[in-house]
Amino acid sequence: MQVAVVTFDGFNELDSFIASALINRCRKDGLEAFITTPTPVVTSMNGVEVTGQRPMEFVTEADVVLIGSGVKARDVVADDQLLSRLLLDPSRQLIGAQCSGALVLARLGLLAGMPACTDRTSRPFVEACDVTVLDAPFHAEGNVATAGGCLASQYLATWVISRMLGEDAAHDVLDYVAPVGENQETVERAVQAVRAGEVALR
């Protein structure tokens, strides 16, 4: 089971690295995330250069695709050639977006008829795509999910792990990375955020 963490130039480190790090704690169970980039090297919003682990075309074979956010998200959605490389299929893939990544999903037509979560800065641009933005950190309908706020990337990871390996696996990962003395609180917050986001569609 492979996860493509799509990471564009100008990316937010918290989005790509938190999600991939949490998911990669499940390697022993067969779930693995890869930083997936449109060019061999991308530079974060804070000047951190990262070499991609997989090329953009990897998204077609991945079981899960997570679209990270960044300061160049509007440039990304204006680039038809770049978007044409994102061949996603929610009938067979889990697809998630973090913050301004919701703009990419909207541009690809994957948010039609469903609300989304995003960050405060991206909100007006997502709303301009005729997408209702929720005042919530996480929302999922079927195989498509969005998260809003950098640290909500842990909720996307929780959703992915729960869907692919079960909620107990997500518990184990969250318990391990939680701040000392806040294990139960951290696990419960993430699991409840995901449950609430999914319950909202029923």
XYZ file of N, CA, C and O in Angstrom:
808
model
N 0.853 -1.186 0.000
C 0.000 0.000 0.000
C 0.889 1.235 0.000
O 1.682 1.440 0.908
N 0.728 2.042 -1.052
C 1.631 3.176 -1.241
C 0.875 4.504 -1.200
O -0.231 4.610 -1.742
N 1.510 5.486 -0.587
C 0.918 6.818 -0.443
C 1.811 7.841 -1.130
O 3.008 7.925 -0.836
N 1.235 8.611 -2.028
C 1.956 9.712 -2.671
C 1.624 11.002 -1.927
O 0.457 11.407 -1.881
N 2.631 11.611 -1.314
C 2.439 12.895 -0.649
C 2.926 13.962 -1.630
O 4.121 14.244 -1.725
N 1.995 14.513 -2.383
C 2.336 15.439 -3.464
C 2.826 16.760 -2.880
O 2.132 17.417 -2.095
N 4.037 17.119 -3.283
C 4.751 18.244 -2.678
C 5.265 19.162 -3.781
O 6.174 18.807 -4.531
N 4.659 20.348 -3.880
C 5.019 21.300 -4.921
C 6.081 22.279 -4.435
O 6.328 22.414 -3.226
N 6.684 22.981 -5.368
C 7.618 24.043 -5.017
C 6.885 25.074 -4.149
O 5.716 25.394 -4.397
N 7.555 25.575 -3.115
C 6.923 26.509 -2.191
C 6.090 25.825 -1.124
O 5.297 26.460 -0.432
N 6.311 24.513 -0.963
C 5.475 23.727 -0.043
C 5.660 24.105 1.422
O 6.683 24.640 1.833
N 4.628 23.798 2.184
C 4.645 23.967 3.636
C 5.201 22.674 4.241
O 4.620 21.602 4.076
N 6.311 22.774 4.940
C 6.979 21.589 5.480
C 6.072 20.787 6.409
O 6.110 19.551 6.417
N 5.260 21.476 7.204
C 4.412 20.778 8.165
C 3.437 19.834 7.470
O 3.191 18.722 7.935
N 2.914 20.269 6.339
C 1.926 19.458 5.632
C 2.531 18.163 5.111
O 2.020 17.067 5.365
N 3.603 18.281 4.363
C 4.188 17.096 3.734
C 4.888 16.187 4.734
O 4.744 14.961 4.687
N 5.648 16.776 5.642
C 6.489 15.963 6.510
C 5.719 15.294 7.644
O 6.023 14.166 8.017
N 4.732 15.992 8.225
C 3.962 15.367 9.309
C 3.176 14.172 8.777
O 3.222 13.078 9.343
N 2.478 14.371 7.672
C 1.678 13.274 7.112
C 2.557 12.091 6.733
O 2.265 10.938 7.079
N 3.651 12.358 6.024
C 4.497 11.246 5.573
C 5.172 10.555 6.751
O 5.278 9.313 6.780
N 5.607 11.316 7.753
C 6.283 10.717 8.904
C 5.343 9.821 9.705
O 5.721 8.729 10.143
N 4.121 10.271 9.900
C 3.163 9.457 10.655
C 2.806 8.186 9.888
O 2.785 7.088 10.449
N 2.532 8.330 8.608
C 2.164 7.159 7.805
C 3.319 6.170 7.732
O 3.116 4.947 7.791
N 4.537 6.672 7.648
C 5.692 5.778 7.520
C 6.000 5.008 8.798
O 6.835 4.093 8.781
N 5.330 5.319 9.874
C 5.463 4.488 11.071
C 4.693 3.172 10.894
O 4.728 2.316 11.769
N 3.999 3.044 9.761
C 3.248 1.821 9.471
C 3.927 0.986 8.390
O 3.305 0.087 7.815
N 5.196 1.264 8.120
C 5.894 0.501 7.069
C 5.858 -1.000 7.333
O 5.684 -1.792 6.421
N 6.034 -1.365 8.586
C 6.070 -2.799 8.926
C 4.748 -3.482 8.607
O 4.692 -4.704 8.437
N 3.680 -2.690 8.516
C 2.362 -3.232 8.192
C 2.030 -3.076 6.709
O 0.896 -3.353 6.292
N 3.016 -2.613 5.937
C 2.826 -2.542 4.494
C 2.285 -1.238 3.956
O 1.903 -1.164 2.786
N 2.255 -0.193 4.786
C 1.786 1.117 4.341
C 2.964 2.079 4.342
O 3.603 2.271 5.378
N 3.260 2.679 3.188
C 4.455 3.520 3.078
C 4.163 4.775 2.265
O 3.504 4.716 1.229
N 4.665 5.907 2.745
C 4.464 7.188 2.073
C 5.743 7.661 1.403
O 6.850 7.429 1.907
N 5.565 8.349 0.278
C 6.699 8.872 -0.477
C 6.444 10.332 -0.851
O 5.363 10.674 -1.347
N 7.433 11.188 -0.607
C 7.342 12.563 -1.060
C 7.397 12.545 -2.586
O 8.362 12.071 -3.185
N 6.333 13.040 -3.195
C 6.147 12.947 -4.640
C 6.164 14.344 -5.241
O 5.358 15.197 -4.846
N 7.077 14.597 -6.166
C 7.320 15.962 -6.634
C 7.265 16.087 -8.156
O 7.580 15.143 -8.877
N 6.895 17.268 -8.656
C 6.832 17.484 -10.103
C 8.202 17.678 -10.741
O 8.357 17.514 -11.950
N 9.193 18.031 -9.942
C 10.574 18.192 -10.400
C 11.465 17.422 -9.428
O 11.054 17.143 -8.302
N 12.683 17.068 -9.837
C 13.537 16.268 -8.945
C 13.757 16.904 -7.569
O 13.827 16.194 -6.558
N 13.865 18.230 -7.524
C 14.079 18.941 -6.261
C 13.040 20.054 -6.139
O 12.770 20.765 -7.115
N 12.443 20.183 -4.969
C 11.529 21.300 -4.702
C 12.041 22.050 -3.476
O 12.729 21.484 -2.629
N 11.677 23.321 -3.407
C 12.118 24.174 -2.296
C 10.908 24.633 -1.507
O 9.928 25.118 -2.074
N 10.975 24.479 -0.193
C 9.842 24.830 0.656
C 9.678 26.340 0.771
O 10.529 27.123 0.337
N 8.599 26.748 1.387
C 8.313 28.160 1.604
C 9.376 28.810 2.490
O 9.515 30.036 2.489
N 10.136 27.998 3.213
C 11.182 28.523 4.083
C 12.580 28.211 3.572
O 13.563 28.323 4.310
N 12.663 27.810 2.303
C 13.969 27.628 1.686
C 14.613 26.269 1.883
O 15.798 26.100 1.590
N 13.849 25.281 2.364
C 14.393 23.936 2.549
C 14.282 23.165 1.230
O 13.182 23.000 0.698
N 15.417 22.711 0.717
C 15.407 21.948 -0.529
C 15.226 20.458 -0.223
O 15.887 19.906 0.647
N 14.327 19.843 -0.962
C 14.020 18.435 -0.755
C 14.062 17.699 -2.093
O 13.507 18.172 -3.089
N 14.711 16.564 -2.099
C 14.726 15.712 -3.285
C 13.531 14.776 -3.217
O 13.341 14.069 -2.224
N 12.717 14.791 -4.254
C 11.536 13.939 -4.271
C 11.913 12.466 -4.267
O 12.919 12.060 -4.850
N 11.077 11.665 -3.613
C 11.298 10.215 -3.586
C 10.637 9.521 -4.775
O 11.035 8.424 -5.162
N 9.616 10.167 -5.317
C 8.904 9.623 -6.470
C 8.537 10.788 -7.400
O 8.269 11.888 -6.933
N 8.489 10.546 -8.712
C 8.057 11.585 -9.653
C 6.535 11.730 -9.609
O 5.825 10.853 -9.087
N 6.022 12.803 -10.169
C 4.589 13.069 -10.123
C 3.753 11.929 -10.703
O 2.649 11.650 -10.230
N 4.279 11.243 -11.709
C 3.533 10.171 -12.352
C 3.220 9.008 -11.406
O 2.344 8.183 -11.687
N 3.892 8.966 -10.262
C 3.637 7.942 -9.249
C 2.202 7.991 -8.741
O 1.673 6.984 -8.259
N 1.554 9.165 -8.853
C 0.190 9.294 -8.322
C -0.772 8.310 -8.979
O -1.776 7.924 -8.364
N -0.506 7.906 -10.199
C -1.441 7.013 -10.886
C -1.426 5.609 -10.298
O -2.414 4.889 -10.401
N -0.312 5.208 -9.695
C -0.230 3.862 -9.130
C -0.407 3.825 -7.620
O -0.564 2.744 -7.036
N -0.381 4.982 -6.978
C -0.512 5.036 -5.521
C -1.927 4.668 -5.086
O -2.905 4.926 -5.785
N -2.022 4.048 -3.918
C -3.321 3.716 -3.341
C -3.953 4.926 -2.663
O -5.178 5.013 -2.541
N -3.090 5.829 -2.211
C -3.523 7.053 -1.530
C -2.727 8.217 -2.100
O -1.517 8.101 -2.327
N -3.407 9.343 -2.323
C -2.727 10.552 -2.790
C -3.117 11.703 -1.867
O -4.305 12.004 -1.709
N -2.122 12.319 -1.248
C -2.347 13.483 -0.390
C -1.705 14.698 -1.047
O -0.517 14.672 -1.380
N -2.488 15.751 -1.242
C -2.004 16.978 -1.878
C -1.655 17.987 -0.798
O -2.530 18.461 -0.070
N -0.375 18.301 -0.677
C 0.055 19.272 0.323
C -0.209 20.703 -0.133
O -0.575 20.947 -1.280
N -0.002 21.642 0.768
C -0.232 23.043 0.431
C 1.094 23.784 0.317
O 2.165 23.225 0.552
N 0.991 25.050 -0.049
C 2.191 25.860 -0.167
C 1.863 27.249 -0.667
O 0.719 27.534 -1.038
N 2.870 28.089 -0.693
C 2.655 29.486 -1.059
C 2.460 29.690 -2.560
O 2.113 30.784 -2.997
N 2.675 28.638 -3.331
C 2.507 28.754 -4.789
C 1.301 27.962 -5.291
O 1.223 27.623 -6.471
N 0.352 27.718 -4.408
C -0.810 26.892 -4.783
C -1.584 27.485 -5.948
O -2.050 26.762 -6.838
N -1.721 28.812 -5.976
C -2.478 29.423 -7.075
C -1.726 29.308 -8.396
O -2.345 29.219 -9.461
N -0.393 29.290 -8.328
C 0.384 29.047 -9.547
C 0.174 27.609 -10.024
O 0.083 27.352 -11.233
N 0.088 26.695 -9.079
C -0.111 25.290 -9.419
C -1.435 25.098 -10.153
O -1.500 24.456 -11.208
N -2.511 25.662 -9.605
C -3.826 25.443 -10.213
C -3.991 26.191 -11.530
O -4.917 25.902 -12.300
N -3.094 27.146 -11.793
C -3.138 27.869 -13.075
C -2.306 27.171 -14.148
O -2.319 27.581 -15.308
N -1.592 26.128 -13.765
C -0.702 25.422 -14.678
C -1.378 24.148 -15.197
O -1.336 23.097 -14.568
N -2.013 24.262 -16.360
C -2.747 23.116 -16.910
C -1.848 21.918 -17.176
O -2.256 20.772 -16.996
N -0.626 22.182 -17.598
C 0.289 21.087 -17.898
C 0.635 20.310 -16.627
O 0.679 19.075 -16.633
N 0.866 21.040 -15.543
C 1.169 20.385 -14.269
C -0.030 19.592 -13.770
O 0.097 18.440 -13.348
N -1.212 20.182 -13.836
C -2.415 19.498 -13.362
C -2.717 18.254 -14.185
O -3.276 17.277 -13.659
N -2.343 18.279 -15.454
C -2.612 17.115 -16.313
C -1.827 15.888 -15.859
O -2.136 14.758 -16.251
N -0.814 16.096 -15.033
C -0.014 14.979 -14.516
C -0.652 14.357 -13.280
O -0.212 13.309 -12.812
N -1.685 15.007 -12.761
C -2.373 14.499 -11.571
C -3.601 13.705 -11.998
O -4.737 14.187 -11.928
N -3.382 12.500 -12.434
C -4.470 11.639 -12.877
C -4.972 10.833 -11.679
O -4.432 9.780 -11.343
N -6.007 11.364 -11.031
C -6.512 10.772 -9.801
C -7.860 10.103 -10.027
O -8.656 10.542 -10.854
N -8.120 9.053 -9.261
C -9.347 8.283 -9.420
C -9.928 7.933 -8.050
O -9.512 6.958 -7.414
N -10.901 8.732 -7.579
C -11.465 8.478 -6.245
C -12.249 7.174 -6.143
O -12.601 6.762 -5.037
N -12.494 6.503 -7.253
C -13.183 5.221 -7.173
C -12.253 4.113 -6.690
O -12.704 3.079 -6.194
N -10.936 4.343 -6.810
C -9.983 3.310 -6.383
C -8.869 3.852 -5.489
O -8.048 3.092 -4.994
N -8.848 5.162 -5.278
C -7.809 5.775 -4.444
C -8.437 6.584 -3.320
O -9.511 7.173 -3.492
N -7.748 6.639 -2.181
C -8.072 7.636 -1.176
C -7.357 8.904 -1.600
O -6.167 8.869 -1.938
N -8.068 10.025 -1.585
C -7.488 11.290 -2.025
C -7.739 12.338 -0.955
O -8.884 12.567 -0.556
N -6.673 12.964 -0.471
C -6.803 13.983 0.557
C -6.048 15.236 0.190
O -5.108 15.203 -0.609
N -6.459 16.344 0.773
C -5.772 17.613 0.534
C -5.624 18.367 1.839
O -6.505 18.325 2.706
N -4.494 19.043 1.952
C -4.178 19.832 3.130
C -4.213 21.314 2.773
O -3.557 21.741 1.825
N -4.983 22.092 3.509
C -5.041 23.554 3.349
C -5.250 23.955 1.888
O -6.257 23.607 1.298
N -4.290 24.655 1.280
C -4.490 25.129 -0.093
C -4.497 23.999 -1.109
O -4.820 24.210 -2.278
N -4.171 22.782 -0.678
C -4.316 21.630 -1.555
C -5.763 21.446 -1.994
O -6.039 20.836 -3.032
N -6.708 22.006 -1.208
C -8.123 21.945 -1.590
C -8.362 22.666 -2.912
O -9.262 22.300 -3.679
N -7.554 23.680 -3.195
C -7.660 24.383 -4.480
C -7.374 23.430 -5.637
O -8.034 23.472 -6.678
N -6.389 22.572 -5.444
C -6.035 21.602 -6.484
C -7.182 20.625 -6.695
O -7.576 20.349 -7.842
N -7.753 20.117 -5.605
C -8.873 19.187 -5.746
C -10.066 19.859 -6.410
O -10.754 19.248 -7.236
N -10.307 21.122 -6.059
C -11.416 21.854 -6.683
C -11.178 22.012 -8.181
O -12.081 21.806 -8.992
N -9.957 22.362 -8.534
C -9.606 22.560 -9.950
C -9.726 21.257 -10.732
O -10.066 21.263 -11.918
N -9.489 20.129 -10.074
C -9.598 18.825 -10.728
C -11.027 18.291 -10.736
O -11.290 17.207 -11.255
N -11.950 19.049 -10.132
C -13.346 18.641 -10.103
C -13.682 17.598 -9.063
O -14.750 16.988 -9.117
N -12.804 17.414 -8.092
C -13.004 16.365 -7.088
C -13.790 16.826 -5.865
O -14.091 16.023 -4.979
N -14.128 18.121 -5.814
C -14.913 18.624 -4.685
C -16.325 19.010 -5.102
O -17.037 19.663 -4.347
N -16.718 18.613 -6.289
C -18.049 18.960 -6.784
C -19.130 18.431 -5.850
O -19.194 17.235 -5.571
N -19.945 19.338 -5.335
C -21.055 18.936 -4.485
C -20.705 18.636 -3.053
O -21.567 18.221 -2.283
N -19.456 18.820 -2.665
C -19.092 18.566 -1.268
C -18.358 19.761 -0.676
O -17.654 20.477 -1.382
N -18.532 19.999 0.625
C -17.794 21.075 1.288
C -16.362 20.641 1.545
O -16.019 19.469 1.381
N -15.539 21.593 1.954
C -14.128 21.285 2.179
C -13.584 22.070 3.359
O -14.175 23.051 3.806
N -12.447 21.610 3.850
C -11.706 22.319 4.892
C -10.442 22.903 4.260
O -9.837 22.289 3.378
N -10.055 24.075 4.723
C -8.821 24.688 4.241
C -8.351 25.682 5.294
O -8.973 25.835 6.342
N -7.239 26.353 5.019
C -6.726 27.342 5.977
C -7.365 28.700 5.722
O -8.005 28.932 4.695
N -7.176 29.628 6.651
C -7.809 30.942 6.554
C -7.358 31.722 5.324
O -8.152 32.397 4.673
N -6.073 31.625 4.994
C -5.560 32.368 3.844
C -6.150 31.850 2.540
O -6.469 32.629 1.626
N -6.293 30.540 2.439
C -6.787 29.930 1.200
C -8.304 29.989 1.072
O -8.840 29.825 -0.035
N -8.989 30.215 2.172
C -10.451 30.122 2.170
C -11.133 30.905 1.046
O -11.960 30.335 0.312
N -10.827 32.213 0.866
C -11.546 32.941 -0.187
C -11.300 32.381 -1.580
O -12.184 32.443 -2.446
N -10.134 31.819 -1.815
C -9.822 31.277 -3.138
C -10.554 29.956 -3.370
O -10.998 29.665 -4.483
N -10.691 29.166 -2.302
C -11.454 27.922 -2.409
C -12.932 28.237 -2.604
O -13.618 27.624 -3.438
N -13.428 29.231 -1.863
C -14.832 29.629 -2.010
C -15.108 30.183 -3.402
O -16.220 30.008 -3.931
N -14.114 30.817 -4.001
C -14.272 31.333 -5.358
C -14.439 30.223 -6.386
O -14.875 30.466 -7.511
N -14.103 28.991 -5.983
C -14.299 27.821 -6.850
C -15.667 27.187 -6.618
O -15.916 26.042 -7.021
N -16.577 27.949 -5.941
C -17.926 27.470 -5.620
C -17.911 26.267 -4.686
O -18.756 25.373 -4.786
N -16.942 26.248 -3.794
C -16.859 25.199 -2.780
C -17.173 25.814 -1.417
O -16.608 26.849 -1.058
N -18.074 25.211 -0.677
C -18.393 25.680 0.667
C -17.264 25.266 1.609
O -16.881 24.092 1.649
N -16.724 26.231 2.351
C -15.639 25.940 3.288
C -16.204 25.821 4.698
O -16.941 26.687 5.167
N -15.868 24.733 5.362
C -16.345 24.463 6.709
C -15.426 25.070 7.760
O -14.217 25.165 7.556
N -16.001 25.457 8.881
C -15.199 25.887 10.033
C -14.861 24.642 10.851
O -15.332 24.457 11.984
N -14.079 23.788 10.264
C -13.729 22.508 10.884
C -12.343 22.107 10.382
O -11.903 22.557 9.327
N -11.645 21.246 11.130
C -10.296 20.854 10.730
C -10.235 19.707 9.733
O -9.206 19.503 9.079
N -11.346 18.948 9.622
C -11.298 17.754 8.770
C -12.694 17.410 8.278
O -13.676 17.508 9.016
N -12.755 17.003 7.014
C -14.028 16.542 6.445
C -13.742 15.508 5.370
O -12.811 15.670 4.577
N -14.541 14.453 5.359
C -14.373 13.408 4.347
C -15.725 12.934 3.855
O -16.680 12.798 4.628
N -15.795 12.704 2.552
C -16.965 12.080 1.946
C -16.451 10.975 1.034
O -15.729 11.245 0.069
N -16.797 9.756 1.375
C -16.303 8.634 0.596
C -14.788 8.568 0.644
O -14.193 8.531 1.722
N -14.166 8.593 -0.516
C -12.711 8.472 -0.594
C -11.988 9.799 -0.731
O -10.794 9.822 -1.047
N -12.687 10.918 -0.500
C -12.067 12.238 -0.633
C -12.142 12.974 0.695
O -13.205 13.049 1.316
N -11.008 13.514 1.127
C -10.955 14.226 2.409
C -10.145 15.506 2.276
O -9.240 15.610 1.434
N -10.478 16.478 3.116
C -9.701 17.714 3.189
C -9.449 18.056 4.651
O -10.250 17.709 5.526
N -8.339 18.741 4.894
C -8.002 19.177 6.254
C -7.586 20.639 6.205
O -6.979 21.090 5.226
N -7.906 21.369 7.252
C -7.590 22.788 7.298
C -6.755 23.134 8.515
O -7.093 22.766 9.640
N -5.672 23.864 8.291
C -4.741 24.212 9.358
C -3.560 23.258 9.332
O -3.745 22.035 9.231
N -2.346 23.799 9.414
C -1.137 22.981 9.236
C -1.121 21.726 10.099
O -0.829 20.634 9.619
N -1.437 21.876 11.371
C -1.354 20.732 12.272
C -2.496 19.739 12.084
O -2.473 18.656 12.663
N -3.468 20.094 11.236
C -4.526 19.141 10.905
C -4.005 18.042 9.979
O -4.726 17.087 9.683
N -2.762 18.163 9.548
C -2.178 17.093 8.727
C -2.153 15.777 9.503
O -2.215 14.697 8.911
N -2.121 15.847 10.832
C -2.185 14.618 11.625
C -3.548 13.941 11.456
O -3.650 12.713 11.548
N -4.585 14.733 11.176
C -5.913 14.154 10.967
C -5.990 13.451 9.615
O -6.622 12.399 9.501
N -5.361 14.032 8.604
C -5.307 13.354 7.311
C -4.578 12.021 7.446
O -5.014 11.002 6.909
N -3.459 12.035 8.166
C -2.695 10.801 8.371
C -3.525 9.792 9.156
O -3.529 8.590 8.838
N -4.242 10.249 10.161
C -5.103 9.364 10.957
C -6.169 8.731 10.078
O -6.450 7.527 10.183
N -6.765 9.531 9.207
C -7.785 9.026 8.279
C -7.203 7.957 7.361
O -7.795 6.894 7.189
N -6.036 8.243 6.795
C -5.408 7.293 5.879
C -5.088 5.980 6.589
O -5.422 4.892 6.102
N -4.439 6.079 7.739
C -4.052 4.865 8.463
C -5.284 4.066 8.888
O -5.329 2.837 8.755
N -6.307 4.773 9.367
C -7.531 4.094 9.797
C -8.211 3.386 8.638
O -8.679 2.244 8.780
N -8.274 4.053 7.491
C -8.934 3.447 6.331
C -8.137 2.274 5.768
O -8.713 1.298 5.294
N -6.818 2.369 5.811
C -5.981 1.333 5.199
C -5.675 0.176 6.139
O -5.577 -0.978 5.711
N -5.509 0.482 7.440
C -5.059 -0.546 8.382
C -5.971 -0.732 9.589
O -5.776 -1.671 10.360
N -6.919 0.167 9.769
C -7.802 0.083 10.920
C -7.462 1.122 11.976
O -6.332 1.605 12.066
N -8.447 1.441 12.777
C -8.294 2.496 13.782
C -7.250 2.159 14.840
O -6.570 3.047 15.361
N -7.085 0.879 15.158
C -6.090 0.491 16.164
C -4.683 0.875 15.712
O -3.846 1.286 16.530
N -4.409 0.736 14.427
C -3.094 1.112 13.900
C -2.874 2.605 14.053
O -1.772 3.060 14.401
N -3.919 3.390 13.793
C -3.815 4.847 13.964
C -3.576 5.190 15.431
O -2.761 6.068 15.747
N -4.259 4.500 16.324
C -4.058 4.699 17.775
C -2.591 4.511 18.126
O -2.006 5.321 18.862
N -2.009 3.434 17.648
C -0.625 3.103 18.001
C 0.338 4.191 17.535
O 1.248 4.585 18.268
N 0.143 4.678 16.308
C 1.023 5.721 15.771
C 0.874 7.014 16.571
O 1.874 7.626 16.980
N -0.340 7.426 16.801
C -0.575 8.675 17.519
C -0.059 8.599 18.953
O 0.505 9.571 19.469
N -0.244 7.456 19.586
C 0.227 7.279 20.958
C 1.747 7.416 21.034
O 2.277 7.982 21.986
N 2.422 6.916 20.012
C 3.890 6.962 20.008
C 4.409 8.389 19.836
O 5.388 8.778 20.466
N 3.775 9.175 18.956
C 4.296 10.517 18.656
C 3.748 11.596 19.587
O 4.215 12.739 19.557
N 2.773 11.261 20.405
C 2.138 12.254 21.272
C 3.130 12.850 22.265
O 4.075 12.182 22.698
N 2.928 14.113 22.646
C 3.744 14.695 23.706
C 3.608 13.854 24.974
O 2.516 13.357 25.282
N 4.709 13.688 25.695
C 4.703 12.875 26.911
C 3.672 13.416 27.893
O 3.594 14.623 28.143
N 2.855 12.527 28.406
C 1.821 12.910 29.355
C 0.523 13.334 28.700
O -0.471 13.583 29.382
N 0.515 13.429 27.348
C -0.691 13.842 26.633
C -1.122 12.773 25.629
O -1.811 13.070 24.657
N -0.718 11.546 25.881
C -0.972 10.475 24.915
C -2.465 10.261 24.655
O -2.915 10.295 23.510
N -3.203 10.036 25.713
C -4.630 9.751 25.543
C -5.350 10.934 24.910
O -6.171 10.754 23.998
N -5.029 12.124 25.369
C -5.666 13.330 24.837
C -5.373 13.491 23.344
O -6.256 13.828 22.546
N -4.125 13.239 22.957
C -3.731 13.396 21.556
C -4.440 12.385 20.669
O -4.952 12.727 19.598
N -4.456 11.133 21.113
C -5.118 10.077 20.337
C -6.601 10.379 20.195
O -7.169 10.322 19.093
N -7.249 10.707 21.301
C -8.688 10.949 21.277
C -9.039 12.142 20.401
O -10.033 12.109 19.666
N -8.232 13.202 20.446
C -8.521 14.388 19.648
C -8.488 14.068 18.156
O -9.390 14.451 17.399
N -7.449 13.360 17.739
C -7.313 13.042 16.319
C -8.411 12.089 15.855
O -9.023 12.302 14.800
N -8.644 11.053 16.623
C -9.661 10.071 16.228
C -11.048 10.715 16.192
O -11.835 10.479 15.266
N -11.346 11.548 17.178
C -12.655 12.205 17.206
C -12.808 13.202 16.063
O -13.895 13.352 15.500
N -11.729 13.894 15.717
C -11.793 14.845 14.601
C -12.127 14.124 13.304
O -12.939 14.596 12.494
N -11.506 12.969 13.102
C -11.766 12.190 11.890
C -13.182 11.614 11.911
O -13.911 11.678 10.912
N -13.572 11.068 13.052
C -14.928 10.520 13.149
C -15.973 11.598 12.906
O -16.959 11.377 12.186
N -15.783 12.754 13.502
C -16.734 13.846 13.338
C -16.793 14.318 11.894
O -17.858 14.608 11.360
N -15.652 14.369 11.254
C -15.607 14.794 9.859
C -16.296 13.824 8.936
O -16.911 14.215 7.944
N -16.218 12.533 9.266
C -16.888 11.530 8.441
C -18.363 11.409 8.786
O -19.191 11.204 7.904
N -18.702 11.584 10.042
C -20.092 11.486 10.462
C -20.911 12.607 9.820
O -22.082 12.432 9.488
N -20.264 13.761 9.593
C -20.970 14.916 9.046
C -21.614 14.628 7.698
O -22.561 15.299 7.289
N -21.138 13.614 6.985
C -21.694 13.340 5.663
C -22.851 12.342 5.706
O -23.502 12.100 4.710
N -23.074 11.733 6.848
C -24.091 10.676 6.902
C -25.480 11.227 7.239
O -25.595 12.286 7.796
